[in-house]
Tab-separated table of C-alpha atoms in Angstrom:
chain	number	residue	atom	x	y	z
A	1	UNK	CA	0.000	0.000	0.000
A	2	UNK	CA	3.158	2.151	0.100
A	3	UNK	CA	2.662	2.508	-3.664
A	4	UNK	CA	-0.810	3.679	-3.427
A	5	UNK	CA	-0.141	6.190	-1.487
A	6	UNK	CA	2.520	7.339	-3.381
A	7	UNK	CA	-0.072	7.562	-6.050
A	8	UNK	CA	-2.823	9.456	-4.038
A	9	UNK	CA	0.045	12.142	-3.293
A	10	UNK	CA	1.507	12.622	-6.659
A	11	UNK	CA	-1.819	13.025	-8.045
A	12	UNK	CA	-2.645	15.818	-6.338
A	13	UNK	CA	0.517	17.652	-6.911
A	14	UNK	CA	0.127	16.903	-10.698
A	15	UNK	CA	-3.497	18.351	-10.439
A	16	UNK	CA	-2.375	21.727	-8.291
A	17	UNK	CA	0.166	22.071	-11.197
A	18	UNK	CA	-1.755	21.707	-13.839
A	19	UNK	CA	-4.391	23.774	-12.280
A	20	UNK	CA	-2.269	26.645	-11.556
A	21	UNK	CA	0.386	26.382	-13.975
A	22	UNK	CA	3.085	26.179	-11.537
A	23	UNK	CA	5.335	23.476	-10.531
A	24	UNK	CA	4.960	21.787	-7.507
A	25	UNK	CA	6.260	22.396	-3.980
A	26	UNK	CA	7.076	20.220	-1.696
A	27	UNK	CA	5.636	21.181	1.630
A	28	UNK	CA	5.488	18.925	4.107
A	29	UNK	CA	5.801	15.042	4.986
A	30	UNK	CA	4.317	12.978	8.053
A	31	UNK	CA	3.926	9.628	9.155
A	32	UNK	CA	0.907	7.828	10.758
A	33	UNK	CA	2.853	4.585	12.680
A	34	UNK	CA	1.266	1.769	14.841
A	35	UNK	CA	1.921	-1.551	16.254
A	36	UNK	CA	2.406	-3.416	12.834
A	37	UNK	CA	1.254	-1.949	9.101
A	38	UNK	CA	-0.567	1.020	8.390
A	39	UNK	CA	-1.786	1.727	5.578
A	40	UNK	CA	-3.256	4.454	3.726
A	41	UNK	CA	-6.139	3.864	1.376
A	42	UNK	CA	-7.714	7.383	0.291
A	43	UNK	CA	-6.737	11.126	0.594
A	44	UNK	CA	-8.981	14.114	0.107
A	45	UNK	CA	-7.465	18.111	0.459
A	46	UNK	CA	-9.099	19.979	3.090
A	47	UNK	CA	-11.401	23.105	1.253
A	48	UNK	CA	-9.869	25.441	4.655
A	49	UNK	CA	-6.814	23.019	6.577
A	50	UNK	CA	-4.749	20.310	5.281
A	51	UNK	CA	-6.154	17.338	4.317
A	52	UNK	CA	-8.527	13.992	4.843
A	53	UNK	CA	-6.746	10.647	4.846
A	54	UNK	CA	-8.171	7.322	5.454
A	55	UNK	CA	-6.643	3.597	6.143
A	56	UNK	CA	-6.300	0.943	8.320
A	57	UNK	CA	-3.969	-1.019	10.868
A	58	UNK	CA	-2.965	-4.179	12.262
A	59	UNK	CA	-2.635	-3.973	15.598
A	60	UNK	CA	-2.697	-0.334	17.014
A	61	UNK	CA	-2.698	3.251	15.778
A	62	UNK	CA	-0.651	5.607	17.909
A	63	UNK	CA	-1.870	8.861	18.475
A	64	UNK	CA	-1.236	11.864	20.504
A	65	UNK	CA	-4.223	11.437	22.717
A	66	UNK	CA	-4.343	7.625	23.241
A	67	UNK	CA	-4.140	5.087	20.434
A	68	UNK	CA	-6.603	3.042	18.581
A	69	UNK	CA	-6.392	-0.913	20.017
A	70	UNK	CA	-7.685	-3.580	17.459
A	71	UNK	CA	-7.875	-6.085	20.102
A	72	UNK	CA	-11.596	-4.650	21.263
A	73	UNK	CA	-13.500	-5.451	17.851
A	74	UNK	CA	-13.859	-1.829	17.518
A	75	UNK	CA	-12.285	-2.129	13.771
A	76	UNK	CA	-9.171	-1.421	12.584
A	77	UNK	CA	-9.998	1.240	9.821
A	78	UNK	CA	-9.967	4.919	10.459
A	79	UNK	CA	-10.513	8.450	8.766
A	80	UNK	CA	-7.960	11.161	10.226
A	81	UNK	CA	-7.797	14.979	9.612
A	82	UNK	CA	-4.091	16.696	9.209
A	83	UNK	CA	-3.632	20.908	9.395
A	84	UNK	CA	-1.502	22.164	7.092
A	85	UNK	CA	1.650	21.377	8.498
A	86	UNK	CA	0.662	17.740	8.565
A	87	UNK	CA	0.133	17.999	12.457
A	88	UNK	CA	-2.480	15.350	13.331
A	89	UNK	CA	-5.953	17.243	14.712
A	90	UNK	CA	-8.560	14.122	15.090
A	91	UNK	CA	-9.153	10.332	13.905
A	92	UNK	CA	-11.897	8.145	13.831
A	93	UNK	CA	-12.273	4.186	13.715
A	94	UNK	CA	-14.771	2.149	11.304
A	95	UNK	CA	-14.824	-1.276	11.156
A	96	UNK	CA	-15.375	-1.502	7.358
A	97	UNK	CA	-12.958	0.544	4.903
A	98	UNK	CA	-13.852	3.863	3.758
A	99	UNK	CA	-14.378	3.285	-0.403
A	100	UNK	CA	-14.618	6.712	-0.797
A	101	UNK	CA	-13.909	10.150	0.791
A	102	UNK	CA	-14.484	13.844	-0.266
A	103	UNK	CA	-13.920	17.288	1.000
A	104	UNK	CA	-16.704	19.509	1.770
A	105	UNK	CA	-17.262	23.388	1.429
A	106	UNK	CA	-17.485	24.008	5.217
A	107	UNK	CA	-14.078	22.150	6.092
A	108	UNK	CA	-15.681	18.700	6.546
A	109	UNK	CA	-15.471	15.521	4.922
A	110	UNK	CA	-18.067	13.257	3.600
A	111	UNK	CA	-17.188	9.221	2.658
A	112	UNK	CA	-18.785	6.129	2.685
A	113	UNK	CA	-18.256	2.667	3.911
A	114	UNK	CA	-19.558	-0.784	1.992
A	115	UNK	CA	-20.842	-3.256	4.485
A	116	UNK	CA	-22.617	-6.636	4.445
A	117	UNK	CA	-22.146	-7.569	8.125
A	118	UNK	CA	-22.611	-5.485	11.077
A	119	UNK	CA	-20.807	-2.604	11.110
A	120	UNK	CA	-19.589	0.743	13.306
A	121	UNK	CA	-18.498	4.373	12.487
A	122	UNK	CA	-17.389	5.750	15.308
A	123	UNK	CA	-19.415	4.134	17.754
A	124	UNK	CA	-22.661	4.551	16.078
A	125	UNK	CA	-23.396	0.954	15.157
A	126	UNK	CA	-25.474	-0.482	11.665
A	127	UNK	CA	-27.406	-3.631	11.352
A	128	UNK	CA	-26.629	-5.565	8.001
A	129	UNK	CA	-29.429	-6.758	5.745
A	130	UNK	CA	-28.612	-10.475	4.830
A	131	UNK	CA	-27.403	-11.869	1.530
A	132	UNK	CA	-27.296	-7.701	0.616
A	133	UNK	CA	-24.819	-5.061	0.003
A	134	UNK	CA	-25.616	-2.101	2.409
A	135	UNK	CA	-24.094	1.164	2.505
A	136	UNK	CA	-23.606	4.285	4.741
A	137	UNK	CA	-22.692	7.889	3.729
A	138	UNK	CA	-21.115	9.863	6.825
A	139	UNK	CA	-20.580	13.207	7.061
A	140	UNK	CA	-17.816	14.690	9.764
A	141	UNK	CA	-18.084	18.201	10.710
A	142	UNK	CA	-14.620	20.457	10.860
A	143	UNK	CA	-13.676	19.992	14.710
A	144	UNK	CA	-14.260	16.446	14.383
A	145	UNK	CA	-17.118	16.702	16.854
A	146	UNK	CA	-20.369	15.406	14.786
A	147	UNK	CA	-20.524	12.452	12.691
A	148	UNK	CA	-24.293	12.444	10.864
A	149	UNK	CA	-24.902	9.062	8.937
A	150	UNK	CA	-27.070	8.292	6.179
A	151	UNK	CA	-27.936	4.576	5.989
A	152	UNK	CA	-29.045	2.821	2.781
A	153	UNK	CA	-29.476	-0.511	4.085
A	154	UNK	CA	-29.860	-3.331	1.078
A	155	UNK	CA	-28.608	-1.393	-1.584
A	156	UNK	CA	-27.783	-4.154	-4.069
A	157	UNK	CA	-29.256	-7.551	-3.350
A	158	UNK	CA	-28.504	-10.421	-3.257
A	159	UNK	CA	-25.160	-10.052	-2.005
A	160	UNK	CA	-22.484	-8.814	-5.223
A	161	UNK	CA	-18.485	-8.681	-4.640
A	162	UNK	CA	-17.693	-6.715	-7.650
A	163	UNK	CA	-19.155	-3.120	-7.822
A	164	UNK	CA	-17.722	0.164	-7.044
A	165	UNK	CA	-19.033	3.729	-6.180
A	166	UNK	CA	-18.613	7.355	-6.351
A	167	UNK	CA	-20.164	9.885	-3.890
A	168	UNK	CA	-20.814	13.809	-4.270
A	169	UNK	CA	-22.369	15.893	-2.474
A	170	UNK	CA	-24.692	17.820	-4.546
A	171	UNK	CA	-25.215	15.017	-6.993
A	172	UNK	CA	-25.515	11.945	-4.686
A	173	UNK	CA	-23.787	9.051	-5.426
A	174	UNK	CA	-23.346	6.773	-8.659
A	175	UNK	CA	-22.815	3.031	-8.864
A	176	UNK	CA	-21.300	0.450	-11.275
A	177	UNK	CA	-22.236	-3.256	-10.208
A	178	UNK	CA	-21.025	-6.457	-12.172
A	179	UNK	CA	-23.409	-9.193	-11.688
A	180	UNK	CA	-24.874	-12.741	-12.614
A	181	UNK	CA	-28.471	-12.590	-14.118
A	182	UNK	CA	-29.873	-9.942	-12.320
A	183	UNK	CA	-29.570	-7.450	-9.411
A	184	UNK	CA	-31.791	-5.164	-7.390
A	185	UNK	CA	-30.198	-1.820	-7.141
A	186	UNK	CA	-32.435	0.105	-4.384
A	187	UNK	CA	-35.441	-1.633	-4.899
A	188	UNK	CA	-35.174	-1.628	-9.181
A	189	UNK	CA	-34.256	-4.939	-10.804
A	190	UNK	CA	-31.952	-4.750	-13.855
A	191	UNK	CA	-31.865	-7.699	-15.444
A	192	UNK	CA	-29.845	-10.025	-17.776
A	193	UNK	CA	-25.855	-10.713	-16.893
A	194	UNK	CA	-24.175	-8.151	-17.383
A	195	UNK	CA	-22.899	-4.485	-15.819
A	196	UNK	CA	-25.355	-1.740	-14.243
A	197	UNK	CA	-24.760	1.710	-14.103
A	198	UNK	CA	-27.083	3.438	-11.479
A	199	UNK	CA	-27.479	7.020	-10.067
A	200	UNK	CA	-28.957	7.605	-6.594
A	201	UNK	CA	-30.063	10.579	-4.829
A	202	UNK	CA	-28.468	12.160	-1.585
A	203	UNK	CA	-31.692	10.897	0.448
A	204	UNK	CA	-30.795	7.404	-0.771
A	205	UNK	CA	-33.879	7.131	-3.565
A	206	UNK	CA	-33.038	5.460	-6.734
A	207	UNK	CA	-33.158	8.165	-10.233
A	208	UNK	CA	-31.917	5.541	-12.764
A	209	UNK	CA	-30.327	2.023	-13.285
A	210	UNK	CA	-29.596	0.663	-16.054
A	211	UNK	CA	-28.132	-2.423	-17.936
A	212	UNK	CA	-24.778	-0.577	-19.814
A	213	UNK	CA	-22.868	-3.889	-20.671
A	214	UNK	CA	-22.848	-7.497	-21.556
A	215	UNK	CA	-20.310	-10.431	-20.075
A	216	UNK	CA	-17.975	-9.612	-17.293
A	217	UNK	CA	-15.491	-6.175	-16.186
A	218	UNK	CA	-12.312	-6.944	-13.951
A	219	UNK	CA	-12.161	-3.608	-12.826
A	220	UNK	CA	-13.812	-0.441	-12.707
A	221	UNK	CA	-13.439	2.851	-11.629
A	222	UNK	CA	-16.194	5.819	-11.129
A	223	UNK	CA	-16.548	9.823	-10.592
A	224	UNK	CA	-19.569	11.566	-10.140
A	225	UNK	CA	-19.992	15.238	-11.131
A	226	UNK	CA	-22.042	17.660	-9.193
A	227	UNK	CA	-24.877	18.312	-12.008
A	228	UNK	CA	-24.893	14.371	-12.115
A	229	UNK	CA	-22.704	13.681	-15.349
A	230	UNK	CA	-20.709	10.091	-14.694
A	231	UNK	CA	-17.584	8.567	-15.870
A	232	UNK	CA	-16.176	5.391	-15.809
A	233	UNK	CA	-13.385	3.199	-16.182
A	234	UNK	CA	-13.846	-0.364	-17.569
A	235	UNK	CA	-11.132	-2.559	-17.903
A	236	UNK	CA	-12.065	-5.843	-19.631
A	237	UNK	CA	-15.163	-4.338	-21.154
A	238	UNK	CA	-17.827	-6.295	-22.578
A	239	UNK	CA	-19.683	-4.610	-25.960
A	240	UNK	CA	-21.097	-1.649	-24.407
A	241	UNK	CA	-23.527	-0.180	-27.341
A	242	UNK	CA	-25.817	-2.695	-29.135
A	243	UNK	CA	-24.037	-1.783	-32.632
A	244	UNK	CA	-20.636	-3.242	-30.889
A	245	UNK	CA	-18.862	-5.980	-32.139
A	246	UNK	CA	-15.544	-5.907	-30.067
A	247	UNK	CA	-15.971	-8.791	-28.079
A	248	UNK	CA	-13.570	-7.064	-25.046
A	249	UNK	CA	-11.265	-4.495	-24.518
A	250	UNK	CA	-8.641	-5.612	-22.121
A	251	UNK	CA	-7.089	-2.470	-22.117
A	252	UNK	CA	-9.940	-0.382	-20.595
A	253	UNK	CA	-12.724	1.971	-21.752
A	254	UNK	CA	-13.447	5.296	-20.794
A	255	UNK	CA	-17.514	6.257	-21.194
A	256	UNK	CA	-19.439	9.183	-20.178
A	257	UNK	CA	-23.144	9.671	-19.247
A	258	UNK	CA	-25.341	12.352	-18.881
A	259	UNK	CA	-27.372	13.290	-15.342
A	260	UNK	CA	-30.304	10.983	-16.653
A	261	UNK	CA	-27.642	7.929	-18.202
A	262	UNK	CA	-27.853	8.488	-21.117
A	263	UNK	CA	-24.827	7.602	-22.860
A	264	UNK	CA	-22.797	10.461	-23.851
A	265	UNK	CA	-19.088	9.674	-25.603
A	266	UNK	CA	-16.447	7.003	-25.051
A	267	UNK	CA	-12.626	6.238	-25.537
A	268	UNK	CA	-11.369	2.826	-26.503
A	269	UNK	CA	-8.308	1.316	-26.164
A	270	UNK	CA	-6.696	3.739	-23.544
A	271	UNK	CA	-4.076	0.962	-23.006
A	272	UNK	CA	-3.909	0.695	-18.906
A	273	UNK	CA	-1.732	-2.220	-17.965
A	274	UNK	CA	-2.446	-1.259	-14.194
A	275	UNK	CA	-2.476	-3.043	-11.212
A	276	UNK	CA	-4.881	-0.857	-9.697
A	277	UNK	CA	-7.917	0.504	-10.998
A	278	UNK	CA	-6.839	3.825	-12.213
A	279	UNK	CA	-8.331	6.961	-10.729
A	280	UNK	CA	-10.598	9.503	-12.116
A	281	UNK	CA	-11.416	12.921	-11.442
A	282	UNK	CA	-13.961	15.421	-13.490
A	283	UNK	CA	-13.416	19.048	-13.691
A	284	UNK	CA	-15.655	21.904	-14.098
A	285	UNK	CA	-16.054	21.875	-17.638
A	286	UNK	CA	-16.734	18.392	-17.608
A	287	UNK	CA	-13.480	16.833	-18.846
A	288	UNK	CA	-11.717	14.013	-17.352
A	289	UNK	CA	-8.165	13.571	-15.505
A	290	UNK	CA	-6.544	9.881	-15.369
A	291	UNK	CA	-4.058	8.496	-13.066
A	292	UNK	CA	-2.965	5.329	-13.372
A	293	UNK	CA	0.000	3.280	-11.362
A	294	UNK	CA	1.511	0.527	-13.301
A	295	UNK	CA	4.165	-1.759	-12.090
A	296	UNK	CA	8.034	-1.501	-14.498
A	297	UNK	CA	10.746	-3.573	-14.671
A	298	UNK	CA	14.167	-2.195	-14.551
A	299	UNK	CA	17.740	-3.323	-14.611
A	300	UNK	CA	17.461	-1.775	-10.719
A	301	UNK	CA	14.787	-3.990	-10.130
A	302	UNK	CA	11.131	-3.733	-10.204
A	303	UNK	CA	9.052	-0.618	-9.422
A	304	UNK	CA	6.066	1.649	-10.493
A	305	UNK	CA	5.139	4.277	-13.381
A	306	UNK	CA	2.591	6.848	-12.716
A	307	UNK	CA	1.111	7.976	-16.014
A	308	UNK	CA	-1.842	10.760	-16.158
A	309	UNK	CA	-3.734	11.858	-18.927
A	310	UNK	CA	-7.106	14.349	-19.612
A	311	UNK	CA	-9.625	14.435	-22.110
A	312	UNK	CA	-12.099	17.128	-22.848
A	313	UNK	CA	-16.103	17.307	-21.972
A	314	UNK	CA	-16.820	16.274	-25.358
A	315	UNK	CA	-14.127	13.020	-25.324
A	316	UNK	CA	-11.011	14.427	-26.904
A	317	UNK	CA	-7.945	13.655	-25.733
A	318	UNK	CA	-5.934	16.621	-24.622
A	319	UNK	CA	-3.102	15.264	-23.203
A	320	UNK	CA	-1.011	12.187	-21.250
């Protein structure tokens, strides 16, 4: 996970750069250390102080005012707010990873955690639905004081282990699922094998689902606009329009759908030989940044190539 971090961080320098036309400066570095690993998943930039990072640990967390223990069941994930000078300020524990994690206006953060057994964010405990996929959207207020949840118990049934989401706040969250004949996505069957593409409200009420795909996706990746617009990442994807007659596309796909999915634009053959899903993030004017880790071999040994790329609201490439 060492990589992956790596990843999250040079992202966002790339992105400030390109954003401001300025090369990057380093600022500041700091470590979060425990008894055994820790590991950092996700990382979000503070909109007023620092930054959101999320991950978990093995045994124990150490912080300044008492560590987390894994030995009471109390879960060994955890969301954690650094100032700017990379001073810890507050952490929380979950007992389920967060899949996702986003800045807010005010200062806060918002995320989400995928569960299918019982599960806790700090403290506040959720019953799981059986043979389901539930999820719960927490918001954490600036101080670190209030945690508000919104619960969306059975959210795919029954149960599916390939799916992926994307939250935001204005737009509420979007949802690519993977599945075997059929699948209830908040109440709506879609059916026929294949891969879903769904849309769902802050509240938790379904807009749209939809059947986007035949056969099977390895991977996926997903960002949500706020007026609703949706791209994805497919890697291994099936025929996606019914005038297809590419069987697959190992190397991934990049498609884009409106607020009300309706398909939009796509790029073929973007040529991702990635161990990790790459990452996706959609600007203002609706165009799309890539970043992608991919593992190299070198005469010094084995190691990783971060590659980036954008393409424009209407599908052009711009650059990589």
């Amino acid at each position: 996970m060492r990589t992956r971090q790596t990843l999250l961080v040079a992202m966002a320098l790339m992105w400030s750069s390109a954003s401001f036309a300025q090369p990057p400066v380093w600022l500041w570095a700091s470590a979060l250390r425990g008894g055994g690993y820790v590991d950092t998943h996700r990382i979000a930039e503070s909109t007023t102080n620092g930054c959101y990072v999320s991950g978990s640990f093995a045994t124990s967390l150490h912080l300044p005012w008492g560590d987390f223990d894994n030995s009471n069941g109390v879960g060994q994930y955890f969301i954690a707010h650094l100032d700017s000078l990379g001073q810890l300020l507050w952490a929380k524990r979950l007992t389920h990873p967060a899949t996702t994690l986003m800045a807010l206006g005010d200062g806060g953060v918002m995320g989400a955690i995928a569960y299918s057994s019982n599960a806790t964010i700090d403290g506040q405990e959720l019953s799981a639905i059986p043979d389901a996929n539930s999820v719960a959207l927490f918001r954490i207020d600036e101080p670190g004081v209030s945690v508000a949840l919104t619960n969306l118990p059975a959210l795919l049934q029954p149960l599916q282990s390939t799916w992926t989401l994307a939250i935001e706040p204005d737009a509420g969250m979007a949802l690519l699922v993977q599945y075997e004949d059929s699948v209830s996505v908040a109440g709506e069957w879609v059916n026929t094998e294949g891969l879903a593409l769904a849309r769902i409200d802050a509240q938790g009420g379904l807009l749209w689902a939809r059947r986007i795909g035949n056969g099977l996706v390895f991977e996926g990746s997903l960002d949500l606009h706020s007026d609703g617009h949706t791209a994805t990442i497919v890697m291994g994807a099936p025929p996606i329009l019914p005038s297809d007659t590419i069987i697959s596309d190992f190397s991934g796909t990049l498609l884009s759908y409106d607020p009300d999915g309706n398909f939009e634009w796509r790029q073929l053959d973007l040529f991702y030989d990635a161990w990790a899903p790459p990452m996706l993030d959609r600007s203002q004017d609706l165009g799309v940044r890539i970043g992608v880790a991919a593992e190299t071999n070198a005469q010094s040994g084995n190691g990783t190539a971060l590659g980036f790329s954008s393409y424009s609201g209407s599908g052009a490439e711009e650059w990589q």
